[in-house]
CSV table of C-alpha atoms and ligand atoms in Angstrom, one decimal:
chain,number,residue,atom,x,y,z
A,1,UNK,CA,118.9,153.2,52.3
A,2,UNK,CA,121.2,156.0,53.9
A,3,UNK,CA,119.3,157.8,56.5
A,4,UNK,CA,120.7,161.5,56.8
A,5,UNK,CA,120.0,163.9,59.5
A,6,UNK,CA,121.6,167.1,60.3
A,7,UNK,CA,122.1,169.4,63.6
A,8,UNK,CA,122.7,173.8,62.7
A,9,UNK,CA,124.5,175.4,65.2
A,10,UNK,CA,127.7,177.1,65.7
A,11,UNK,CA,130.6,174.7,65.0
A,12,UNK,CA,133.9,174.5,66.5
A,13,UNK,CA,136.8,172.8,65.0
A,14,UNK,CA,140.5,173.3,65.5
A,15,UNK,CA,142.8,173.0,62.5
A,16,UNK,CA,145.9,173.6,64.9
A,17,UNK,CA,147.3,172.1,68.7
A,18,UNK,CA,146.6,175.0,70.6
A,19,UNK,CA,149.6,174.7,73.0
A,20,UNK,CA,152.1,174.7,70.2
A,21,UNK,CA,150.3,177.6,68.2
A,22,UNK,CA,148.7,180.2,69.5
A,23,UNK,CA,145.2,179.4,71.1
A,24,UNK,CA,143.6,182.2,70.1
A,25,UNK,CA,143.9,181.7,66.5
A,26,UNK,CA,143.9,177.2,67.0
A,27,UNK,CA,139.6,177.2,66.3
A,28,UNK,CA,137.9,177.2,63.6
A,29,UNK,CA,134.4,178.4,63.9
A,30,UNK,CA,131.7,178.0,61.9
A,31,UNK,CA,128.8,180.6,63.1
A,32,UNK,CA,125.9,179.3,61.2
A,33,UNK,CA,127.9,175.2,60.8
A,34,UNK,CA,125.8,172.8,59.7
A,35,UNK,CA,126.9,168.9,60.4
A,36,UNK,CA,124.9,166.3,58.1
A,37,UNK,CA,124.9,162.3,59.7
A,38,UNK,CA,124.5,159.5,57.4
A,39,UNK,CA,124.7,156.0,59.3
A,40,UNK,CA,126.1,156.9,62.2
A,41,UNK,CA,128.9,159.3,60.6
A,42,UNK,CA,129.5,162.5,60.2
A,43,UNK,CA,129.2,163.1,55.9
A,44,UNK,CA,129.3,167.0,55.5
A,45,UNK,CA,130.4,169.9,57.8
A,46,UNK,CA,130.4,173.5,56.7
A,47,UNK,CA,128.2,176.7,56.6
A,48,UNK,CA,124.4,176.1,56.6
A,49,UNK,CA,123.9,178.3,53.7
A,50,UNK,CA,126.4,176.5,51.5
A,51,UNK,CA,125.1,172.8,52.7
A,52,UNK,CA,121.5,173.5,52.4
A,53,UNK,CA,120.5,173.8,49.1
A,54,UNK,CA,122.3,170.4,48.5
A,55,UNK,CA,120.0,168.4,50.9
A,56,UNK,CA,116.7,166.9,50.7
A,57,UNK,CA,114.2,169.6,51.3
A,58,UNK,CA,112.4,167.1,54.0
A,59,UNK,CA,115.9,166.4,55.9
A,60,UNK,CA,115.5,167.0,59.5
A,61,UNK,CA,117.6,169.7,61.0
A,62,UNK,CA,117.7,170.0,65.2
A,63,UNK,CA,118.0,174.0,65.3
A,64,UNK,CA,120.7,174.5,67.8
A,65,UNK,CA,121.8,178.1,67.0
A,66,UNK,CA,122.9,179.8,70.0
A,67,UNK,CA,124.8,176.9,71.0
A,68,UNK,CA,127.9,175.5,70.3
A,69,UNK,CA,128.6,172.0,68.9
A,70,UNK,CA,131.6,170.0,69.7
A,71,UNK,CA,133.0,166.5,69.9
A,72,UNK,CA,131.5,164.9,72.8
A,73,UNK,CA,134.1,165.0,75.9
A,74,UNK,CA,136.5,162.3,75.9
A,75,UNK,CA,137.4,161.3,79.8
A,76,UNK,CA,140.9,159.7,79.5
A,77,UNK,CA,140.1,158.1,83.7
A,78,UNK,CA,137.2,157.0,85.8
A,79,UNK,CA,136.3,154.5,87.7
A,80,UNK,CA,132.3,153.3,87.2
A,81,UNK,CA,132.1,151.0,90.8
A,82,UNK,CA,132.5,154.5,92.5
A,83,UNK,CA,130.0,156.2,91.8
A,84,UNK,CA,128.4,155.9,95.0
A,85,UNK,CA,131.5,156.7,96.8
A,86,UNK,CA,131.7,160.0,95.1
A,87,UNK,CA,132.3,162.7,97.2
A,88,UNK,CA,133.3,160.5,100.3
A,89,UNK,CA,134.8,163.1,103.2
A,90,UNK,CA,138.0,163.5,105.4
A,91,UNK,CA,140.7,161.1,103.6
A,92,UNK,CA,144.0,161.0,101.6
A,93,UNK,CA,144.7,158.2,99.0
A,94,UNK,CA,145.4,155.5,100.9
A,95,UNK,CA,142.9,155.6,103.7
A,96,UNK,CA,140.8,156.6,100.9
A,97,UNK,CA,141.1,153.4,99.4
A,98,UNK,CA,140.5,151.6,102.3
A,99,UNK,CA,137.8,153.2,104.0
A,100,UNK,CA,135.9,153.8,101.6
A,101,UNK,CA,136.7,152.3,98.3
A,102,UNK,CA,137.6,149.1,99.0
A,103,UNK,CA,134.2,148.1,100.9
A,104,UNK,CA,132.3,149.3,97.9
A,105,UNK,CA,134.3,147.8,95.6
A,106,UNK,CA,133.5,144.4,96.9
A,107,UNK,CA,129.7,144.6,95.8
A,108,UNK,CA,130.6,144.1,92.0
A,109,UNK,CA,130.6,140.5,92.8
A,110,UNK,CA,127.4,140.6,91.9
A,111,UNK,CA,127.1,141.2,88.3
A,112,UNK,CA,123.1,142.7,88.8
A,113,UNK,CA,124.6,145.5,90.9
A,114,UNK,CA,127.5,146.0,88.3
A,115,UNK,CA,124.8,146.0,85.5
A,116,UNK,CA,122.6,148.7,88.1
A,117,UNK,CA,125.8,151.0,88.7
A,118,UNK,CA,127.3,150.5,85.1
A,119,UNK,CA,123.9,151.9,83.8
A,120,UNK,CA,123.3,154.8,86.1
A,121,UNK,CA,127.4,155.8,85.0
A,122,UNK,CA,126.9,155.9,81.6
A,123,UNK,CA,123.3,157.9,81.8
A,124,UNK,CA,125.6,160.5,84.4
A,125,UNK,CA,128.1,160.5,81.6
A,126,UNK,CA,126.7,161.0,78.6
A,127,UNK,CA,124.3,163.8,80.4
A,128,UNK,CA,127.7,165.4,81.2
A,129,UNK,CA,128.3,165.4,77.1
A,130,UNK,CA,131.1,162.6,77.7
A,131,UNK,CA,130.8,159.8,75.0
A,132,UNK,CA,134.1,157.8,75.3
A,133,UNK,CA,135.8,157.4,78.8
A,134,UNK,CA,138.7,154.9,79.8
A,135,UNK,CA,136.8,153.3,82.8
A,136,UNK,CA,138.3,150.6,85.4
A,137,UNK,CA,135.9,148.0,86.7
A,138,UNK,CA,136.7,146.1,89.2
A,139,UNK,CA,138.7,142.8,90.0
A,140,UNK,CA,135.3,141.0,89.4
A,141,UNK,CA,135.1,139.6,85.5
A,142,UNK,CA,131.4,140.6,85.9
A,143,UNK,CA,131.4,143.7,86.7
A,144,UNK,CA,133.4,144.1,83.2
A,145,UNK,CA,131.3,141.9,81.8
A,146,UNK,CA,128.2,144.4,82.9
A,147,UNK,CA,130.3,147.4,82.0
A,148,UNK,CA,130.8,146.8,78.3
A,149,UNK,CA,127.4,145.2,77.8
A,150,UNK,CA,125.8,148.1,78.6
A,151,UNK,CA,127.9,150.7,76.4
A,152,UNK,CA,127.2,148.5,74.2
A,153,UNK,CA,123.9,148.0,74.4
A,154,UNK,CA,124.1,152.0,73.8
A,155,UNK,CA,126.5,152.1,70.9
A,156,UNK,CA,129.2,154.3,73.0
A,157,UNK,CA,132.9,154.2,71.9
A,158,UNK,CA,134.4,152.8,75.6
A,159,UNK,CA,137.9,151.9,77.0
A,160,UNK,CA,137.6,149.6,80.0
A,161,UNK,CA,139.1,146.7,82.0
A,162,UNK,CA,139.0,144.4,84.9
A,163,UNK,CA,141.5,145.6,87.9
A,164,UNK,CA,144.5,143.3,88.5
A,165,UNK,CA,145.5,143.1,92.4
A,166,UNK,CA,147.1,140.5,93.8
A,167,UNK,CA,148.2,141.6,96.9
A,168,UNK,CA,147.8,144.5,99.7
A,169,UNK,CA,144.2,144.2,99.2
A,170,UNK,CA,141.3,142.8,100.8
A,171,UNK,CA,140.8,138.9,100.5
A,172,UNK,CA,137.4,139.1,98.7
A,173,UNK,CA,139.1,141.7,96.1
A,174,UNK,CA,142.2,140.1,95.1
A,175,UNK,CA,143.2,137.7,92.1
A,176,UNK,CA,146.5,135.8,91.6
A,177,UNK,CA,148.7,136.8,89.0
A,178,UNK,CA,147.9,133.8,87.0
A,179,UNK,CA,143.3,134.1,87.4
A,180,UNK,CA,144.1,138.3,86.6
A,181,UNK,CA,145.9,136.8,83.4
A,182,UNK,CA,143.2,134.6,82.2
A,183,UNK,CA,140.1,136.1,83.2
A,184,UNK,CA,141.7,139.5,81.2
A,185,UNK,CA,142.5,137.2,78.5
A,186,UNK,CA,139.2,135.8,78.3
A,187,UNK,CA,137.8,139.5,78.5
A,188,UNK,CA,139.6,140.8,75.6
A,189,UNK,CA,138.6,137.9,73.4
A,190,UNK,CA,135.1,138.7,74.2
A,191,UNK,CA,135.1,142.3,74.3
A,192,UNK,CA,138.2,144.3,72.8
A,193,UNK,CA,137.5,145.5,69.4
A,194,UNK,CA,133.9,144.2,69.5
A,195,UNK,CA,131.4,146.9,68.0
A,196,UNK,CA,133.0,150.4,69.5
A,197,UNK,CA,134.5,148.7,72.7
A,198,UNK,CA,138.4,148.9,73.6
A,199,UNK,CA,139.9,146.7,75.9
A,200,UNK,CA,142.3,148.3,78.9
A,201,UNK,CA,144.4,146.2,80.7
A,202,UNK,CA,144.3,147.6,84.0
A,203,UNK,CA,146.7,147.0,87.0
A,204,UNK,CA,145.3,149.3,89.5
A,205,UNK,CA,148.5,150.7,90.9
A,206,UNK,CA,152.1,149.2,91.6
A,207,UNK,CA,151.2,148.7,95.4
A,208,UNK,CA,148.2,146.3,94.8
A,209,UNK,CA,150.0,144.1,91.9
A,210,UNK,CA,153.4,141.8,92.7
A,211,UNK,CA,156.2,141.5,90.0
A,212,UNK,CA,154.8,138.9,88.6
A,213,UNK,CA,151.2,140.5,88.2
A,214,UNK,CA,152.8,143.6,85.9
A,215,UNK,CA,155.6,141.6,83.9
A,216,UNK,CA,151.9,139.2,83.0
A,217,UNK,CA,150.4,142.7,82.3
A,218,UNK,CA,153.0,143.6,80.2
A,219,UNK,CA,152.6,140.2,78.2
A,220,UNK,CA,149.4,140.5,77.9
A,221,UNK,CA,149.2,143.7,76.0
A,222,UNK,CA,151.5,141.6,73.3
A,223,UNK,CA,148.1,139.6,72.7
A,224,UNK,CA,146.3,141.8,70.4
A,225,UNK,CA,146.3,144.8,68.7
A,226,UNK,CA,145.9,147.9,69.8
A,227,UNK,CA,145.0,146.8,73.1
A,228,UNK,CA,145.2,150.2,75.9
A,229,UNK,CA,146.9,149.7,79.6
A,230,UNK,CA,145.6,151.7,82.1
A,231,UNK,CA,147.2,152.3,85.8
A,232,UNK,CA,148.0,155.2,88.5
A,233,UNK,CA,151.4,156.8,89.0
A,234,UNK,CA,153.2,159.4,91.4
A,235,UNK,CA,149.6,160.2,92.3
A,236,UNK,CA,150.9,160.8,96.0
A,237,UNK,CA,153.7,161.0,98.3
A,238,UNK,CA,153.2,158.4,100.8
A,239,UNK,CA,152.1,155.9,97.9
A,240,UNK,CA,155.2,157.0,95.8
A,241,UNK,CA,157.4,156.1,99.0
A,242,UNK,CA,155.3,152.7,99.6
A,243,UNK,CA,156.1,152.2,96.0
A,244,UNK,CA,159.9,152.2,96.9
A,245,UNK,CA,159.6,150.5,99.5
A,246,UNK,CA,157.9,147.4,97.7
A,247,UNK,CA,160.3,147.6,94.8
A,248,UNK,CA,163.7,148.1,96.1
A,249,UNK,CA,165.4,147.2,92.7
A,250,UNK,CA,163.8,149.4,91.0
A,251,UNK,CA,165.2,153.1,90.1
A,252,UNK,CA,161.7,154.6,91.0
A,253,UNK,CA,157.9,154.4,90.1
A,254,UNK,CA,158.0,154.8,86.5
A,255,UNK,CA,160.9,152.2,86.2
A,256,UNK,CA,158.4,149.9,88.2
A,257,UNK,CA,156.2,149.6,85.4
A,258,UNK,CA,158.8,150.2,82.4
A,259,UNK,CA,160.7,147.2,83.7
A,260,UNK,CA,157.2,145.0,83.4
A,261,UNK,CA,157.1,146.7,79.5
A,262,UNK,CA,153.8,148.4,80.5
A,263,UNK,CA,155.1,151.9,79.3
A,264,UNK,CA,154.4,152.6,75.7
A,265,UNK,CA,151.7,154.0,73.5
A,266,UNK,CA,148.2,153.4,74.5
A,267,UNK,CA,149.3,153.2,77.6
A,268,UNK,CA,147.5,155.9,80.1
A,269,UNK,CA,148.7,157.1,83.8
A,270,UNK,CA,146.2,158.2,86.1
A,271,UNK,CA,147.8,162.1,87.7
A,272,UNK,CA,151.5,161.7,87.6
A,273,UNK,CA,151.5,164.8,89.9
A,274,UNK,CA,154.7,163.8,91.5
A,275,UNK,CA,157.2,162.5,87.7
A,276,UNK,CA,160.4,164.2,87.6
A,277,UNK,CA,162.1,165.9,84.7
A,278,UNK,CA,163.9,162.3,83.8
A,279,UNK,CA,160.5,160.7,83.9
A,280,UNK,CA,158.7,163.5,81.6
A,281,UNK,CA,161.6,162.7,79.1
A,282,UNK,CA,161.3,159.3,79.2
A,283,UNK,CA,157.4,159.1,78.8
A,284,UNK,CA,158.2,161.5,75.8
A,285,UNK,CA,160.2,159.0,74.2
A,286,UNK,CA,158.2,156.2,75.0
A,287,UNK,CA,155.0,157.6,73.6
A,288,UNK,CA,152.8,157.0,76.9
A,289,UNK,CA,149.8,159.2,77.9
A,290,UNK,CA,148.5,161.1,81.2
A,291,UNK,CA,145.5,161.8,82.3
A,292,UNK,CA,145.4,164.8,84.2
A,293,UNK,CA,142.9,164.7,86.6
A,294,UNK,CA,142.8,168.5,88.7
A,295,UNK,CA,139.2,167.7,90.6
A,296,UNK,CA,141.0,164.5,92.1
A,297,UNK,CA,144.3,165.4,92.9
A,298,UNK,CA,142.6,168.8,94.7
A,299,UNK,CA,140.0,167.0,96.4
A,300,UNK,CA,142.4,164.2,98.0
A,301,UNK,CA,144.8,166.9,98.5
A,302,UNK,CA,147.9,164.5,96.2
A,303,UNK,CA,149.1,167.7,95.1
A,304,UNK,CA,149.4,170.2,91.4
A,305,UNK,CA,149.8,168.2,88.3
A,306,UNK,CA,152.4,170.5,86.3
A,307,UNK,CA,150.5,170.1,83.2
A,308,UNK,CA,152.6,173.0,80.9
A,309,UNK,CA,155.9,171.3,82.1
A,310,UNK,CA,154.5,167.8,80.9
A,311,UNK,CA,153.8,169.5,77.6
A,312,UNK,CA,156.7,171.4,76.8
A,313,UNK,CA,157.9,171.8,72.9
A,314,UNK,CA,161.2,170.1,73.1
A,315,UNK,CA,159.7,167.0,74.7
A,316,UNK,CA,155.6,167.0,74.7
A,317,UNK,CA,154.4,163.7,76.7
A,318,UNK,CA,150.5,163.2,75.5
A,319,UNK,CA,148.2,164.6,77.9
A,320,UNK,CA,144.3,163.9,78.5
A,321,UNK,CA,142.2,165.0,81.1
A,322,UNK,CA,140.0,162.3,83.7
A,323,UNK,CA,137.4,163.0,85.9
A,324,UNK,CA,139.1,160.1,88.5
A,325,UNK,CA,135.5,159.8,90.0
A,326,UNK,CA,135.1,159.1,92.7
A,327,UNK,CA,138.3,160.9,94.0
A,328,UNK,CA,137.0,163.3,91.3
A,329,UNK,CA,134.0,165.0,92.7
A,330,UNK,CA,132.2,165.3,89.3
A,331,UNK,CA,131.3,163.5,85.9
A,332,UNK,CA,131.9,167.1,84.0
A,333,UNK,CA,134.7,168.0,82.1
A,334,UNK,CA,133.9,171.5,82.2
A,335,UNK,CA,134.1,171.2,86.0
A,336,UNK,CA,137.7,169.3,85.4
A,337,UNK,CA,138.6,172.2,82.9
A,338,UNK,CA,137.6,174.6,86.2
A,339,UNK,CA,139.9,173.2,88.0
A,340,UNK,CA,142.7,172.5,85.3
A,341,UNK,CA,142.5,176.4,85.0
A,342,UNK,CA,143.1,177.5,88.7
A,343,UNK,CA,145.7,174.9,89.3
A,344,UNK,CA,147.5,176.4,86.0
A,345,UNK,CA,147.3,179.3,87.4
A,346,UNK,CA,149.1,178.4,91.0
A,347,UNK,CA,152.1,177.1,88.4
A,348,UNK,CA,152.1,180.6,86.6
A,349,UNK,CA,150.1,179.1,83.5
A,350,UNK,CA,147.3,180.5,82.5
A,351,UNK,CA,145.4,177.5,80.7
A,352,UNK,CA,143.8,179.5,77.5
A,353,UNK,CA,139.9,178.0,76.9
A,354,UNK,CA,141.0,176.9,73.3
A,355,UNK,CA,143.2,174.5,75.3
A,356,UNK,CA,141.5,173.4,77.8
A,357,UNK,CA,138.7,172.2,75.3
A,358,UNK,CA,141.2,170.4,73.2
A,359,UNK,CA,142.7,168.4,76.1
A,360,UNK,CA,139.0,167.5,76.7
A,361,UNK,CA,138.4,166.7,72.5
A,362,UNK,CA,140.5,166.4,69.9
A,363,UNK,CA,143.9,166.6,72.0
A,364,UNK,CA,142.2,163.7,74.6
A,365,UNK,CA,141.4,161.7,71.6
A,366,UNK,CA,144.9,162.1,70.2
A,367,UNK,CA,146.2,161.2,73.5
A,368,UNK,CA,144.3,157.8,73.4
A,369,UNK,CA,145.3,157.3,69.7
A,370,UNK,CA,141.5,157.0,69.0
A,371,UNK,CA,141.7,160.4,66.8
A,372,UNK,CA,140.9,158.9,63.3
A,373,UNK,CA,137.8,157.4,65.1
A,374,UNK,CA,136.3,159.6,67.3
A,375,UNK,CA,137.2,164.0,68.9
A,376,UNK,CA,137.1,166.1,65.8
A,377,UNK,CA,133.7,167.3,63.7
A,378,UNK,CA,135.1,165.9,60.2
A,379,UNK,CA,133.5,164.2,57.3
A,380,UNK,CA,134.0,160.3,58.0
A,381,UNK,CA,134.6,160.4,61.6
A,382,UNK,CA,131.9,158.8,64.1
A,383,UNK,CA,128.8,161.1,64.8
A,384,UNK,CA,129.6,161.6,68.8
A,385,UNK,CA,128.7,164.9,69.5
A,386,UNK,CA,128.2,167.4,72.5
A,387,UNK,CA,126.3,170.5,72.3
A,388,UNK,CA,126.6,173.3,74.4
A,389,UNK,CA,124.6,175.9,75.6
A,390,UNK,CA,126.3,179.4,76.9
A,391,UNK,CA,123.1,180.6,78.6
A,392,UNK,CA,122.2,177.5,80.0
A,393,UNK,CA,121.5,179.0,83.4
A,394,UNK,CA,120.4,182.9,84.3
A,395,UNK,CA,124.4,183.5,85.2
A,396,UNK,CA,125.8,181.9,82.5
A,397,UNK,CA,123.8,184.1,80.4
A,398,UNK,CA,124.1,186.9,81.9
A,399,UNK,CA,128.0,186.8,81.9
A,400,UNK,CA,127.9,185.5,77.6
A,401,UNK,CA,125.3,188.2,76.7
A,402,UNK,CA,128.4,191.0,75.6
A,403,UNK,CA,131.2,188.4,75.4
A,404,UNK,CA,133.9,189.1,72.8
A,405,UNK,CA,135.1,186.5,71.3
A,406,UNK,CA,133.9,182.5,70.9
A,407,UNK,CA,136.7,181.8,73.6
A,408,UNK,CA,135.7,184.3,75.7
A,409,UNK,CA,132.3,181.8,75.6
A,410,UNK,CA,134.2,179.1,76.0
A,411,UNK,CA,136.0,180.1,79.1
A,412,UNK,CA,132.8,181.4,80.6
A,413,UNK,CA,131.3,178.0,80.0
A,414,UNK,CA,134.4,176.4,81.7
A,415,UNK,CA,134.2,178.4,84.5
A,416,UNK,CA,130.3,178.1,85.0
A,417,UNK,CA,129.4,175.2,83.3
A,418,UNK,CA,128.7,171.4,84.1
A,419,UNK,CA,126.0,169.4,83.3
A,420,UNK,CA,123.6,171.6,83.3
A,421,UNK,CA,125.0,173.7,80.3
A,422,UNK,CA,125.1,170.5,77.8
A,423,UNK,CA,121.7,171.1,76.0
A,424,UNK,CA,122.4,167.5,74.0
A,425,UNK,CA,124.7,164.6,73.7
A,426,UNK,CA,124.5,162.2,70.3
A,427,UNK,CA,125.8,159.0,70.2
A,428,UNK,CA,127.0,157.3,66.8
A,429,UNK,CA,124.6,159.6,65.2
A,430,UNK,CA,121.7,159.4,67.8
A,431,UNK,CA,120.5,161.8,70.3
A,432,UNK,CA,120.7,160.6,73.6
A,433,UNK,CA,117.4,161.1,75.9
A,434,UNK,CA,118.6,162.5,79.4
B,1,GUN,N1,145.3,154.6,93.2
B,1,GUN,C1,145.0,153.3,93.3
B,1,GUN,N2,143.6,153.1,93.2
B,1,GUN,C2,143.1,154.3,93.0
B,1,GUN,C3,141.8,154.7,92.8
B,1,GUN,O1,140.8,154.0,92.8
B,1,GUN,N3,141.6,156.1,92.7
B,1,GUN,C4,142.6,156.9,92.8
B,1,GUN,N4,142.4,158.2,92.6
B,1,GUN,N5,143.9,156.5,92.9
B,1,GUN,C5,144.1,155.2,93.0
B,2,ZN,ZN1,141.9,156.6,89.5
């Protein structure tokens, strides 16, 4: 028997891409929306008067007027093993990496700890309103292993994979192009496509992997279907020179991956602060995503991700946004749109609230070709929902009281919000205790 439930609230849906129409006018919002669930789906979405009278009288409504609901956050790059290493002080990228990164990495050997950190990661995520992420684990099988067998164990929709280094790393942390083959190979028969998990092949960056290690990357994303591919580019200048350096045949960083066939849809690059106008063209035409990840690139200092040239009309390359914890300092989206808005703004942009909250939904599932699954409030898509509450906390409230206009809300609750303004996150349908 079909179990229906139903959430009232104010509904926000876009029926246009609010960069290439104007963001004002890209929502559509339902003041008084009611969304009905049926196993796990979203059935029915509309006003509450007109959707009422054709329900069960005994169906159970969770009264959420006041705040706004949403498709949960989509984070398009994270990294669960460093979550302790969050907010880590006083280092660029690479010294980063090694000073503080590196060591904590090399605890996921142990697949308890994996299945301790993967836990706390998705319980910091989903309180954030996040419900799908693309998440690297590290080189450890296990701590994949632990990874998907706790999202699944809660139903969420996840991207991940184990990191592929074979060199320029520490001992303890490094595979061999042949063992990052297999064991990934191994991993995707187990986990891609099982239940809502998505498996990412995932050479960390260009310095940690040798020839070899990316052309087998490249080859093994011709195993299966829809498999995703996730890495770093351009993210920094002294990496981006290391990167030359290493690959001396190679016409630059992006040509370092294209020439090991890693560029192509489903295929997601970490920041890409530093691509040129010949690699925005190119990423265009070979259908690849970024994620852009503001929090990170400000907190390591790897500079301003030029995120209206990336998207220009003539040649739009997808775009997504990541939280990049730990170089990101925080599991929030809103917090990432924050700073997505003031780094627009040091490039002359002003990054309207309609778009910032489509990068983080529908756009970010778009990006990740997962849009017929999971970012928009529609009749048949998967019930993953985040609801928001605009007076979450006294200044919050105070500044939404008299505002004009649902973006006006919106942009309040990117500016102030973070976790503390997600009043509930559902899963597939269920509400997620936090
Ligand atoms: N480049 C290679 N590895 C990493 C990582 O773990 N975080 C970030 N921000 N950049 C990287
Ligand atoms: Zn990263």
């Amino acid at each position: 028997m079909t179990i229906r439930h139903a959430l009232r609230g104010t509904i926000l849906r876009f029926h246009d891409n609010p960069f290439f129409t104007p963001a004002a006018d890209a929502m559509h919002i339902e003041p008084d929306g009611l969304v009905v669930i049926a196993d796990g789906h979203i059935e029915t979405v509309g006003n509450y008067d007109d959707l009422r009278p054709n329900l069960d009288a005994n169906i159970s409504i969770a009264d959420y007027r006041g705040c706004l609901i949403g498709p949960g956050f989509i984070d398009a790059h994270v990294h669960y093993p460093q979550l302790s290493v969050i907010a880590s002080y006083g280092e660029q990228l690479l010294t980063w990496l090694e000073r503080y990164v590196f060591p904590e990495e090399r605890r996921f050997h142990d697949e308890n700890y994996s299945a301790e950190i993967a836990r706390k990661f998705l319980n910091e995520l989903l309180r954030a309103g996040t419900t799908t992420a693309a998440v690297y684990c590290t080189v450890h099988p296990q701590s994949v292993e632990a990874f998907f067998r706790e999202s699944a164990h809660r139903n969420t929709r996840m991207i991940a994979g184990k990191v592929l280094m074979d060199r320029n790393a520490p001992d303890d942390l490094r595979d061999t192009a042949q063992r990052g083959y297999d064991e990934s190979r191994h991993l995707i028969d187990r986990w891609h496509r099982n239940g809502r998990q998505f498996y990412a092949v995932t050479p960390r960056f260009a310095p940690t992997s040798t020839e070899e290690q990316l052309t087998l990357a490249g080859a093994l994303l011709d195993t299966a279907p829809d498999l995703f591919m996730q890495t770093h580019l351009l993210e920094n200048r002294q990496e981006e020179a290391w990167v030359r350096q290493l690959f001396p045949a190679r016409k630059g960083y992006l040509d370092v991956y294209d020439h090991a066939n890693l560029v192509r849809p489903r295929s997601i690059f970490g920041h890409a602060v530093h691509v040129s106008e010949h690699d925005l063209g190119h990423c265009h035409d070979k259908g690849c995503t970024f994620a852009h990840c503001p929090t990170s690139n400000l907190f390591l200092g790897s500079g301003n991700f030029r995120l209206f040239d990336a998207l220009r009309a003539e040649r739009p390359v997808h775009v997504a946004l990541g939280t990049d914890v730990g170089a990101g300092d925080t599991l929030s989206l809103l917090r990432v749109a924050n700073e997505a808005y003031k780094v627009a703004q040091s490039t002359g942009h002003s990054l309207h609230p309609a778009q910032a909250y489509w990068l983080a939904t529908t756009g970010g599932a778009q990006a990740l070709h997962i849009d017929h699954l999971v970012g928009k409030i529609a009749p048949g898509m998967e019930a993953d929902l985040c609801v928001l509450d605009p007076a979450a906390t006294p200044i919050l409230a105070q500044r939404t009281a008299n505002a004009e206009s649902y973006n006006d809300i919106l942009f309040a609750l990117m500016m102030l919000g973070d976790e503390r303004s997600v009043r509930a996150t559902y899963v597939n349908g269920c509400k997620i205790d936090f």
